[in-house]
XYZ file of C-alpha atoms in Angstrom:
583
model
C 3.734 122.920 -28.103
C 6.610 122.229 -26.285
C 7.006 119.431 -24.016
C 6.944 119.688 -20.129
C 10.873 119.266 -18.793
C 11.432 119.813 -15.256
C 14.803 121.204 -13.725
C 17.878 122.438 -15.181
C 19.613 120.021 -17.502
C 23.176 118.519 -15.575
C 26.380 119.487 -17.384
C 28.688 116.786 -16.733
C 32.354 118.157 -16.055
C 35.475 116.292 -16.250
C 37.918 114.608 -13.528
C 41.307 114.390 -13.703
C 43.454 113.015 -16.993
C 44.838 109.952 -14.741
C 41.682 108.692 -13.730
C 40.393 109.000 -17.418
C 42.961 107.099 -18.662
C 42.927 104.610 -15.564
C 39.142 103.678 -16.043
C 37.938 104.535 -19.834
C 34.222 104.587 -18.601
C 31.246 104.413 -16.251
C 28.239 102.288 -16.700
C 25.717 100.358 -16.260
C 25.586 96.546 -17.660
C 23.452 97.413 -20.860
C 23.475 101.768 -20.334
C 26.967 102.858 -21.079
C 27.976 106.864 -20.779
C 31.860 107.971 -20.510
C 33.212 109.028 -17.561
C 32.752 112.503 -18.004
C 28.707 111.761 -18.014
C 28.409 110.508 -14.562
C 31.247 112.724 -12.160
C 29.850 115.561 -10.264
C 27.203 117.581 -12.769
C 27.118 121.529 -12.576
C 23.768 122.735 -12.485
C 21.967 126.920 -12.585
C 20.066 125.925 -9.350
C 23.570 125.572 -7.754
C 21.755 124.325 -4.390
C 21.307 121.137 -6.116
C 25.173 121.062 -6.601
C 28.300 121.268 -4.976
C 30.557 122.657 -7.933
C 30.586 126.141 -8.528
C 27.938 127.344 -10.985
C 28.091 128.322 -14.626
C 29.574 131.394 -14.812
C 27.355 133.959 -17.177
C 30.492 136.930 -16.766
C 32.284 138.518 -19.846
C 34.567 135.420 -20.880
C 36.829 138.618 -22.071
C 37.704 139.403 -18.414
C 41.714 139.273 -18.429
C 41.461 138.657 -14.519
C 41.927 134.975 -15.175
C 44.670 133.097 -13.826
C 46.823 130.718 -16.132
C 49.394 128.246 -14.899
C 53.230 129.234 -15.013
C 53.723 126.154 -17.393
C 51.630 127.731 -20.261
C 53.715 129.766 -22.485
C 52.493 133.127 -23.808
C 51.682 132.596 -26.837
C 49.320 129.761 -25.653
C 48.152 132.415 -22.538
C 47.021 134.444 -25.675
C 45.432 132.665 -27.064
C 43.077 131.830 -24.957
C 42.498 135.393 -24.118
C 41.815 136.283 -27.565
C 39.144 133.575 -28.024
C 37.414 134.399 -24.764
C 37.252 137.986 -26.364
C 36.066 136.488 -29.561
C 32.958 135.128 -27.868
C 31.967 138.068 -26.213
C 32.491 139.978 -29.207
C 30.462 137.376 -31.885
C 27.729 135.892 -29.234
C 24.380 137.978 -28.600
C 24.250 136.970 -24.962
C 27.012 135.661 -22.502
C 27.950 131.906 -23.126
C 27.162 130.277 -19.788
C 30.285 128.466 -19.012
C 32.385 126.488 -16.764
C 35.494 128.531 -16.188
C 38.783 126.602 -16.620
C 40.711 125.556 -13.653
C 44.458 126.065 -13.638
C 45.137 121.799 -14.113
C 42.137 121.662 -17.072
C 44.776 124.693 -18.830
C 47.918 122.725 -18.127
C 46.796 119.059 -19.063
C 46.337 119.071 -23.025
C 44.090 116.079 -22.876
C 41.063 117.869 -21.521
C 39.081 120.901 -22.898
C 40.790 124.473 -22.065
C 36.887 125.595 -21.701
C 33.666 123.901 -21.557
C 30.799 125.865 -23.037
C 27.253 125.195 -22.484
C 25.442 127.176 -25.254
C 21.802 127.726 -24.726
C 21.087 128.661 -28.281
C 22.195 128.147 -32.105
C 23.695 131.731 -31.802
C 26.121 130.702 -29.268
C 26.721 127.457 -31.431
C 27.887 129.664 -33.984
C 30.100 131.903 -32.369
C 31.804 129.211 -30.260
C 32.967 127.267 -34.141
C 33.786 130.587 -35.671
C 35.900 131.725 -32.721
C 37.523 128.274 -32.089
C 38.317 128.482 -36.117
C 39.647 131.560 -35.590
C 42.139 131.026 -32.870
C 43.189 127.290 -34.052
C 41.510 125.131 -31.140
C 39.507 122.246 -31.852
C 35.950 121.881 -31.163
C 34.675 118.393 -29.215
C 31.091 118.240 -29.060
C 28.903 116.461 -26.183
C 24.968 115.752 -25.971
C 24.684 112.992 -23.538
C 28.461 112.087 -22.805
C 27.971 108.745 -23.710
C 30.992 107.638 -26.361
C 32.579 104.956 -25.437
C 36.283 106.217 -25.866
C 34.734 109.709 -24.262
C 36.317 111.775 -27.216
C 33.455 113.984 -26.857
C 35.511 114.849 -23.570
C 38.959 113.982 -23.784
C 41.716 114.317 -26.866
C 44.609 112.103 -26.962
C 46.087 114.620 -29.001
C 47.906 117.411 -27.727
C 46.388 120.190 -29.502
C 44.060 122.675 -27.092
C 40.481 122.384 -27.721
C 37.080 123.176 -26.482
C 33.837 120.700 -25.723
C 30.596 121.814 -26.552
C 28.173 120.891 -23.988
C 24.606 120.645 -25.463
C 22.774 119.780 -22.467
C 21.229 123.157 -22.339
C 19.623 122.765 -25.859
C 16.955 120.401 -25.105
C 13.927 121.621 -26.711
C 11.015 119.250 -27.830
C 8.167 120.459 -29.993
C 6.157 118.963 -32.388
C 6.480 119.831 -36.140
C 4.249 121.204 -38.439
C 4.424 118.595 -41.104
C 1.639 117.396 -43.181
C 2.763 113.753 -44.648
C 3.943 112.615 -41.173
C 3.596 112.965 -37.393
C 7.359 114.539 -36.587
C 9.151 116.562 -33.627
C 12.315 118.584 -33.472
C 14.053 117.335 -31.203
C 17.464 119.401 -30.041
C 20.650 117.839 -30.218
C 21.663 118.157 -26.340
C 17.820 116.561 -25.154
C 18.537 112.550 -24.239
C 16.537 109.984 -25.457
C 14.329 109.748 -22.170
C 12.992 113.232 -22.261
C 11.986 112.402 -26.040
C 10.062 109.426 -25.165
C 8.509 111.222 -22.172
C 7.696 113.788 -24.677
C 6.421 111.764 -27.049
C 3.828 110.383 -24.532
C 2.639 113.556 -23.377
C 2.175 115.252 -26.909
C 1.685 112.382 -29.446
C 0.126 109.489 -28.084
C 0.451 106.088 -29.161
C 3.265 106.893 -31.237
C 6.929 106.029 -30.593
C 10.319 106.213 -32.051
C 12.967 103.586 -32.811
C 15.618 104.633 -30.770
C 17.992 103.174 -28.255
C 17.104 101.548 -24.498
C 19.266 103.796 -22.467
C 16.995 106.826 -21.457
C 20.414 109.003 -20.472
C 21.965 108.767 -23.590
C 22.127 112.073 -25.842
C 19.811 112.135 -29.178
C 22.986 114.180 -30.859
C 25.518 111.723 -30.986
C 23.158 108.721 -30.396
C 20.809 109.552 -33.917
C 24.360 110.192 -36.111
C 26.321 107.119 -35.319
C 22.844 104.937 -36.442
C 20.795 104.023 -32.963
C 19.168 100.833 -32.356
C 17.071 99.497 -30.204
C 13.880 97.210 -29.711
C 12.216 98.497 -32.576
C 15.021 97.837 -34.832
C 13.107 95.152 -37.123
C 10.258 97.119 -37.221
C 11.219 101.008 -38.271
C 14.705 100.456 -38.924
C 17.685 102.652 -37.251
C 16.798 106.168 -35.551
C 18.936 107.751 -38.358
C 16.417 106.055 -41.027
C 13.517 108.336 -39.392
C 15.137 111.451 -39.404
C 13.283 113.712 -42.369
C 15.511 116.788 -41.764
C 18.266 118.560 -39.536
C 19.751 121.459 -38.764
C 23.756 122.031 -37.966
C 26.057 124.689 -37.521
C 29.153 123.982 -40.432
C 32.824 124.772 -40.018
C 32.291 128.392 -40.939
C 29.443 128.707 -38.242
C 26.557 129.183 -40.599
C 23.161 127.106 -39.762
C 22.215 124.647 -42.306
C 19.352 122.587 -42.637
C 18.739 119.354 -45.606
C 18.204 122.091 -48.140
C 21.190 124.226 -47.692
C 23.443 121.545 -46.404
C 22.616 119.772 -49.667
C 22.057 115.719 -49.635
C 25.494 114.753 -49.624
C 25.935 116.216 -46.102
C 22.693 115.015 -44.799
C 23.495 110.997 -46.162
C 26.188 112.126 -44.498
C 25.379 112.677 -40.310
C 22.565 110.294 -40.755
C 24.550 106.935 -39.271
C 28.434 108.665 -40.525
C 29.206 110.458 -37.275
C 27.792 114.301 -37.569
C 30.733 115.211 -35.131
C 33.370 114.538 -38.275
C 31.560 117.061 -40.487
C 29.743 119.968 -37.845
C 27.622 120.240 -34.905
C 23.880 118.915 -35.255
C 22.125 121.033 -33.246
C 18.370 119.867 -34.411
C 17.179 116.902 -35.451
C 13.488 116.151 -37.368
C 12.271 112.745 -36.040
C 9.674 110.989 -37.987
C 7.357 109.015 -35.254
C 5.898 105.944 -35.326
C 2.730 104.258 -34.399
C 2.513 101.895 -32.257
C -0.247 99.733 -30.788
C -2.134 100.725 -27.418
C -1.027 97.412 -25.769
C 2.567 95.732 -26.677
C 3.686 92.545 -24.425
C 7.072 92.135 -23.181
C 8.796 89.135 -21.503
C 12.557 87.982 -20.296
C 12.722 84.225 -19.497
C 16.005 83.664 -18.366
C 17.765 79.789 -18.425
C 20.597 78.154 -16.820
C 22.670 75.383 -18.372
C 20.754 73.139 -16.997
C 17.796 74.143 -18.866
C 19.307 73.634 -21.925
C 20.330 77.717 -22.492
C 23.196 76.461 -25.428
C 20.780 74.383 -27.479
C 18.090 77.054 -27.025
C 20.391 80.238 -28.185
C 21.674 77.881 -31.143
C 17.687 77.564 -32.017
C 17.289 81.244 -31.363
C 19.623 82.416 -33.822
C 17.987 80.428 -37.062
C 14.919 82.295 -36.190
C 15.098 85.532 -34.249
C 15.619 87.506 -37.800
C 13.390 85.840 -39.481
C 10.559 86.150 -37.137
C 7.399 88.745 -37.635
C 8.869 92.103 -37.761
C 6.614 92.918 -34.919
C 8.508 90.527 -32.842
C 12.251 91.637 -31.069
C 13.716 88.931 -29.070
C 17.433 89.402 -28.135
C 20.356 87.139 -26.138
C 21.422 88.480 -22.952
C 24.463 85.989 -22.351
C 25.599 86.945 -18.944
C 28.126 86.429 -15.506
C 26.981 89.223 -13.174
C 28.555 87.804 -9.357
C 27.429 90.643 -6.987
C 29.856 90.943 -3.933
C 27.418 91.554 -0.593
C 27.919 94.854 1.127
C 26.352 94.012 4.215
C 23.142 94.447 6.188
C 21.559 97.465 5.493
C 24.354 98.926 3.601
C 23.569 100.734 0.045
C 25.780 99.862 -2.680
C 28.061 102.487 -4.799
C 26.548 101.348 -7.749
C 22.944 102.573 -6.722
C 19.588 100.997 -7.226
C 19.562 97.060 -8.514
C 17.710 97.030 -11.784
C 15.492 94.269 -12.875
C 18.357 92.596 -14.494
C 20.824 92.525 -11.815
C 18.438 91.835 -8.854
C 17.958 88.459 -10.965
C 21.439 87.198 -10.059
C 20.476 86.326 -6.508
C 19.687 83.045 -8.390
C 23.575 82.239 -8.851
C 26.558 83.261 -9.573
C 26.963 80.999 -12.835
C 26.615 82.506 -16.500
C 22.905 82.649 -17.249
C 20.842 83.609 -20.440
C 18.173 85.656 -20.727
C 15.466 85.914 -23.668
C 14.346 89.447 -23.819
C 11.808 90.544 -26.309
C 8.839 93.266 -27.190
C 6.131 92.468 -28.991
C 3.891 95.333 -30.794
C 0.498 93.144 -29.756
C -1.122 91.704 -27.306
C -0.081 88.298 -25.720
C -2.300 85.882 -27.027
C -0.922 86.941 -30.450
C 2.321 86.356 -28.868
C 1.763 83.085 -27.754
C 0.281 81.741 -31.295
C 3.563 83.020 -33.014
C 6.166 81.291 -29.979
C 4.703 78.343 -30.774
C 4.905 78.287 -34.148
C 8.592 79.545 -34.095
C 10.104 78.882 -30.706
C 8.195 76.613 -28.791
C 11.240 75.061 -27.402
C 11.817 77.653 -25.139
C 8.265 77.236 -23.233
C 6.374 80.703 -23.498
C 3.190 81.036 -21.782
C 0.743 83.960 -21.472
C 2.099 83.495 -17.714
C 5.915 84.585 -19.269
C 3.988 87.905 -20.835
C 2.859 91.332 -19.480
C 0.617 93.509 -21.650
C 1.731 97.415 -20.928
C 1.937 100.351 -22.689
C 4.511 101.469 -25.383
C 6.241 104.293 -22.475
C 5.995 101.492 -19.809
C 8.211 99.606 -22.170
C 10.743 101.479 -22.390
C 11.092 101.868 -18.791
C 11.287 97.726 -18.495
C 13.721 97.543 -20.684
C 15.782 100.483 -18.943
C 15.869 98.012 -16.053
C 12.977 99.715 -14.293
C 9.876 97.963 -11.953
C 6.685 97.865 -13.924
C 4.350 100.474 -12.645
C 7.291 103.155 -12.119
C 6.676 106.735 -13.466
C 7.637 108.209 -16.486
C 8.717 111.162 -14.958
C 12.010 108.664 -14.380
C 13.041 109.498 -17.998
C 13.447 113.153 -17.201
C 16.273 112.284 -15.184
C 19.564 113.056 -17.266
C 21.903 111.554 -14.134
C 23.422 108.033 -14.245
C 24.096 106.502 -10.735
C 26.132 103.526 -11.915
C 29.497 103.932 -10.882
C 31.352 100.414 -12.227
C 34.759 100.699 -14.797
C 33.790 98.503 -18.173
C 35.139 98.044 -21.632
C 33.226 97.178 -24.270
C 33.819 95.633 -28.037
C 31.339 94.875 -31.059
C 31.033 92.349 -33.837
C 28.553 91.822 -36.685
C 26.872 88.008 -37.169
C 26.693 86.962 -40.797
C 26.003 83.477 -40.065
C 25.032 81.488 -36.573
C 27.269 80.214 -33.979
C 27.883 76.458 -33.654
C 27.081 75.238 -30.502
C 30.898 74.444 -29.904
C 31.540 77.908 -30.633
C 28.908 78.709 -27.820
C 30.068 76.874 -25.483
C 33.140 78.856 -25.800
C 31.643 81.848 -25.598
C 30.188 80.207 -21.927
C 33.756 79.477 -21.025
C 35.159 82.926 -21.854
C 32.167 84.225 -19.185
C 32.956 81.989 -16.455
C 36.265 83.634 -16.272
C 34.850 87.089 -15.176
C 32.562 88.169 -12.438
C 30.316 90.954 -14.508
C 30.562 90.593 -18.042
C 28.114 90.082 -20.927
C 27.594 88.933 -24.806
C 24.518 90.934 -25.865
C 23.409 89.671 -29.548
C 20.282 91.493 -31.155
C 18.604 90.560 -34.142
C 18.435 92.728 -37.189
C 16.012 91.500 -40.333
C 12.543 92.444 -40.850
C 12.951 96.457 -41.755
C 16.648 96.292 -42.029
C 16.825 94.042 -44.949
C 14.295 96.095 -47.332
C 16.480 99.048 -46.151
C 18.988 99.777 -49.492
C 22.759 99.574 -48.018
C 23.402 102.788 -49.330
C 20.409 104.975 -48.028
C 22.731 105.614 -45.284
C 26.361 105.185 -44.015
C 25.463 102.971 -41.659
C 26.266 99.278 -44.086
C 25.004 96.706 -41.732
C 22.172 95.735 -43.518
C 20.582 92.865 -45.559
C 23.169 89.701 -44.420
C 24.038 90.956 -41.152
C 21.847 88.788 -38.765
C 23.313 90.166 -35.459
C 25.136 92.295 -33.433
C 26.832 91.275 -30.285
C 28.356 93.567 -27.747
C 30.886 92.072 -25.539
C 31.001 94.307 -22.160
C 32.903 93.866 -19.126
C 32.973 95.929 -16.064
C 35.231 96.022 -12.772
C 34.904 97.761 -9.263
C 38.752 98.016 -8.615
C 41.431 100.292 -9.761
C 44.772 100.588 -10.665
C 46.365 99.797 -13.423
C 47.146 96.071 -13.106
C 43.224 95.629 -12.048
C 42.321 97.286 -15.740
C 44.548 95.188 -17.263
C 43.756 92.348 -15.903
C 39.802 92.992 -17.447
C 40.890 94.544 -20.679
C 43.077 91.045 -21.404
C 40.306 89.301 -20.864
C 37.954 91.125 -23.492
C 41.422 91.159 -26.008
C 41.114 87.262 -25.831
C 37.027 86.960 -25.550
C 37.523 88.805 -29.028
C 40.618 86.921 -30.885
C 38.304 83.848 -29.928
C 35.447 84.813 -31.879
C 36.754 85.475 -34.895
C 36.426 82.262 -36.512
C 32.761 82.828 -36.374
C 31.890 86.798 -37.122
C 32.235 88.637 -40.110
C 35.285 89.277 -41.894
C 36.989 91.686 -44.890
C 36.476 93.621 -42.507
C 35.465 92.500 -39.444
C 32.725 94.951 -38.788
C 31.926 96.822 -35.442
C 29.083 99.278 -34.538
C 30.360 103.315 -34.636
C 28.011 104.056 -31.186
C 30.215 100.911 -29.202
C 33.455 103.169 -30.582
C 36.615 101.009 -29.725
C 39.980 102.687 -30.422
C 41.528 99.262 -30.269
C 40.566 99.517 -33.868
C 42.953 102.163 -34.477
C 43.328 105.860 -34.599
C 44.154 109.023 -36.942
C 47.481 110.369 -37.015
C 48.733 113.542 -37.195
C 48.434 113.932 -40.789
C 44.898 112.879 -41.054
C 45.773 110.283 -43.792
C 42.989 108.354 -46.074
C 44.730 105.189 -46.274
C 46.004 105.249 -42.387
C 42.083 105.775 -41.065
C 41.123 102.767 -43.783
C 41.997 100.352 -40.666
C 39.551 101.563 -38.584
C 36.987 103.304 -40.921
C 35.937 100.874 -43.275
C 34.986 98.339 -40.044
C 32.532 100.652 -39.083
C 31.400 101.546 -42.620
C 32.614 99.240 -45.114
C 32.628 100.499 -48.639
C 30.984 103.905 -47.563
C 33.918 104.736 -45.619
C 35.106 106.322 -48.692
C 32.107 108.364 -49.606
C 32.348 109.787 -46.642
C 35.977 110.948 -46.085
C 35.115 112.578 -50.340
C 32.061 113.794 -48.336
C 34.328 115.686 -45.773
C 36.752 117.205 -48.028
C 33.876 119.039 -49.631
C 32.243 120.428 -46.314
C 35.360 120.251 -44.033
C 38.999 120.318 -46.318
C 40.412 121.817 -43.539
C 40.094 119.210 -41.277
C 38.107 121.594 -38.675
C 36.440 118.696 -36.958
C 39.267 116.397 -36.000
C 38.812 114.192 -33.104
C 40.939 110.641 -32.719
C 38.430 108.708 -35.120
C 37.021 110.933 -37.199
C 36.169 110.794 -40.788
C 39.751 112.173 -42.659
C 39.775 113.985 -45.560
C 40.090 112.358 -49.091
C 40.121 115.307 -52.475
C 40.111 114.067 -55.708
């Protein structure tokens, strides 16, 4: 069965290098996709657009122009690769042809191709291998640093759009209730799916319904069903990828090393996922969500002190996170409709103040009287009543927590567009051990300082702790009680506007690092921050050490052994991938 997906997937295209580099990303306060993800989208039905549309003609025509400033060599290049694909794909790659400043500026792709199967997965690798261009691949567009875009690096590449392979079907598997799931589908068409074709099951995934499952599943994934099921990368049983010599894999070829490997390591170091085989979840008919939000005046310090003694050691079936928060909304007058499109929940809250406010936001798999027993055995300082809950469905869920009104349809998720249109930065940290309320209070001081910007601390435990730390890459396991997300997000531009923000995130971080973890001071791979650092040109071990063993700790050198058994040459390169380490 396959599930029901209406419309041609977008493919997002990119905008000029300067504004890249003059606002590193688009978002939403708690839904974050690179710029690339939400310019102008190129679509088949091109009345639904206003770019051209994907061009299905022989990429081996020679009719193409090419900028004065490219040499020949590089001119050939290209030609020969665009020959390459016609010769090595089955069908035409549908793709957006290159414009004569995408050529010229060697941070953006020289191509973008959107294969619509494996077949033109493989040819586009072997080709780009054969012709010396680099290969950036993109499901949702939602990194952080938009490397899945962009290259700092000077050498011409290609980007992979995925959006095209989207398929959803459920899997013939006898010891659980799975789905393949392609790599380009987002997480909001697999939840939709999951509704329609496996009821009152889920999967523990993140809240953003446009992000990519690709990128999303190989970097870890959290979300509210962390302390319950673990990571989305703990409930994948198998996968299938394309390697650097363009032949598909899945856990049995690849062998285990590769598939520890993409499962929470980054897949885009090591190939392109193009499958994924999700394990689902039950989940009760009924859960019960709330957000209670307090001022200072309501005591919100002594109540997220209390909160973090007990929000990892709580019932599994209980997720309660911090939503620390300045969000001042400038008025656009009578009638007008802001740039930033619809208000979610979240923000329409602010009309309350402008001052920082905190918000408890939690799922419970139950109903509410359940809820209210355990509150009051574990929080009842913050005042839960049945009043604070709403009992909904699993799907319904995930739309409240995507900032959506209760009662809105699912058919929502299908949409791959993000309307948000604010500049933000964002940085991670890992909790070992509460905050003092001094240190707090800090925090609240750092928030006052900005109009929109946000601590975000969710609570690991329950299913995360029995997880071993080295059933995956991903090391943030037993001992790490939290991760926060510090976010931060502008309307202006110009540079001295972006600096201006950026300094202030720089400091909000050098403040806390009396009180996160340390040797290293970890950070979350799907938040990626290149303030961490970067690969050089010589892809050295002990250069990327900086940077890699933050995000991975002691695995970081697994995998960079890992790589220089599938990968030696180095094929997938991007700014912070996994380098190569031989024996």
């Amino acid at each position: 069965m396959r599930a029901p997906l209406s419309g041609a997937p977008p493919a997002a295209t990119l905008r000029s290098l300067s504004l890249i580099l003059l606002s590193l990303l688009l978002a939403s306060a708690f839904c974050n996709p690179s710029l690339s993800s939400t310019t102008n989208s190129l679509s088949k039905d091109t009345s639904t657009s206003s770019l051209p549309p994907l061009s299905y003609q022989s990429l081996s025509s020679s009719t193409t122009s090419t900028p004065n400033s490219l040499t020949s060599n590089t001119t050939s290049q290209h030609v020969r690769f665009r020959k390459c694909l016609s010769r090595s794909a089955s069908t035409p790659i549908p793709t957006q042809p290159p414009s004569a400043s995408s050529i010229s500026a060697p941070h953006q792709p020289i191509f973008i191709l959107h294969p619509e199967t494996f077949d033109h997965v493989q040819a586009s690798i072997k080709c780009a291998g054969a012709w010396n261009l680099q290969i950036r691949t993109r499901s949702g567009g939602h990194d952080y640093a938009s490397l899945s875009s962009i290259s700092l690096s000077r050498k011409p590449f290609v980007v992979l759009d995925l959006a095209y392979l989207r398929e959803i079907t459920l899997a013939h598997d006898r010891a659980h209730i799975a789905m393949w799931v392609h790599a380009g589908a987002t997480l909001g068409e697999l939840y939709h799916s999951i509704e329609k074709l496996a009821p009152n099951h889920a999967f523990p995934a993140g809240l953003c319904p446009t992000v990519g499952v690709g990128g999303h599943i190989s970097g870890g994934g959290f979300g509210t069903l962390v302390r319950k099921f673990g990571l989305a990368a703990d409930n994948v049983i198998d996968a299938l990828i394309v390697d650097q010599k363009g032949r598909i894999l899945n856990r049995e070829t690849m062998g285990e090393d590769l598939f520890w490997a993409i499962r929470g390591g980054g897949a885009a170091s090591f190939c392109v996922v193009v499958s994924w085989k999700l394990r689902l979840v039950p989940i009760p008919y009924r859960v019960t969500v709330f957000t209670i939000q307090k001022t200072p005046d309501q005591n919100a310090i002594p109540l997220v002190y209390k909160w973090q003694y007990i929000a990892h050691r709580l019932p599994e079936n209980l997720f309660i996170r911090v939503v620390m928060q300045r969000y001042v909304k400038k008025s656009r007058g009578k009638g007008k409709t802001g740039k930033n499109g619809p208000k979610t929940r979240i923000n329409a809250q602010k009309k309350r103040g402008d001052g920082v406010t905190v918000e408890f936001n939690s799922l419970y798999l139950g109903n509410c009287s359940e809820l209210k027993r355990i509150m009051d055995q574990w929080f009842p300082e913050l005042g839960f009543s049945q009043a604070n809950g709403t009992e909904i469905s699993w799907i319904q869920s995930v739309l409240y927590f995507s900032g959506y009104k209760l009662g809105t349809s699912i058919k929502v998720l299908l949409d791959r567009k993000h309307v948000d249109h604010l500049s933000f930065k964002a940085k991670s940290d890992y909790l070992y051990r509460p905050i003092p309320e001094k240190g707090l209070r800090g925090i609240w001081k750092w928030l006052e300082k900005e109009e929109k910007a946000f601590a975000i601390i969710d609570p690991y435990g329950g299913k995360m702790e029995e997880i071993a730390e080295d059933e995956t890459p991903f090391p943030h396991r037993a001992g790490s009680l939290y991760n926060i997300q510090y976010i931060v997000k502008w309307e202006g531009e110009g540079d001295e506007e972006k600096r201006k923000h950026e300094d202030w995130i720089t400091g909000l971080y050098k403040y806390m690092v009396e009180f996160v973890s340390e040797k290293p001071r970890a950070a979350y791979l799907n938040y990626r921050d290149l303030d961490l650092g970067v690969n050089g040109g010589s892809g050295d071990y002990e250069e990327a050490r900086g940077w890699g063993e933050k995000y991975f700790k002691g695995k970081f050198r697994r995998l960079a052994m890992v790589k220089a058994a599938v990968d030696g040459e180095d094929f997938f390169w991007n700014e912070q991938s996994i380098p190569v380490l031989k024996q």
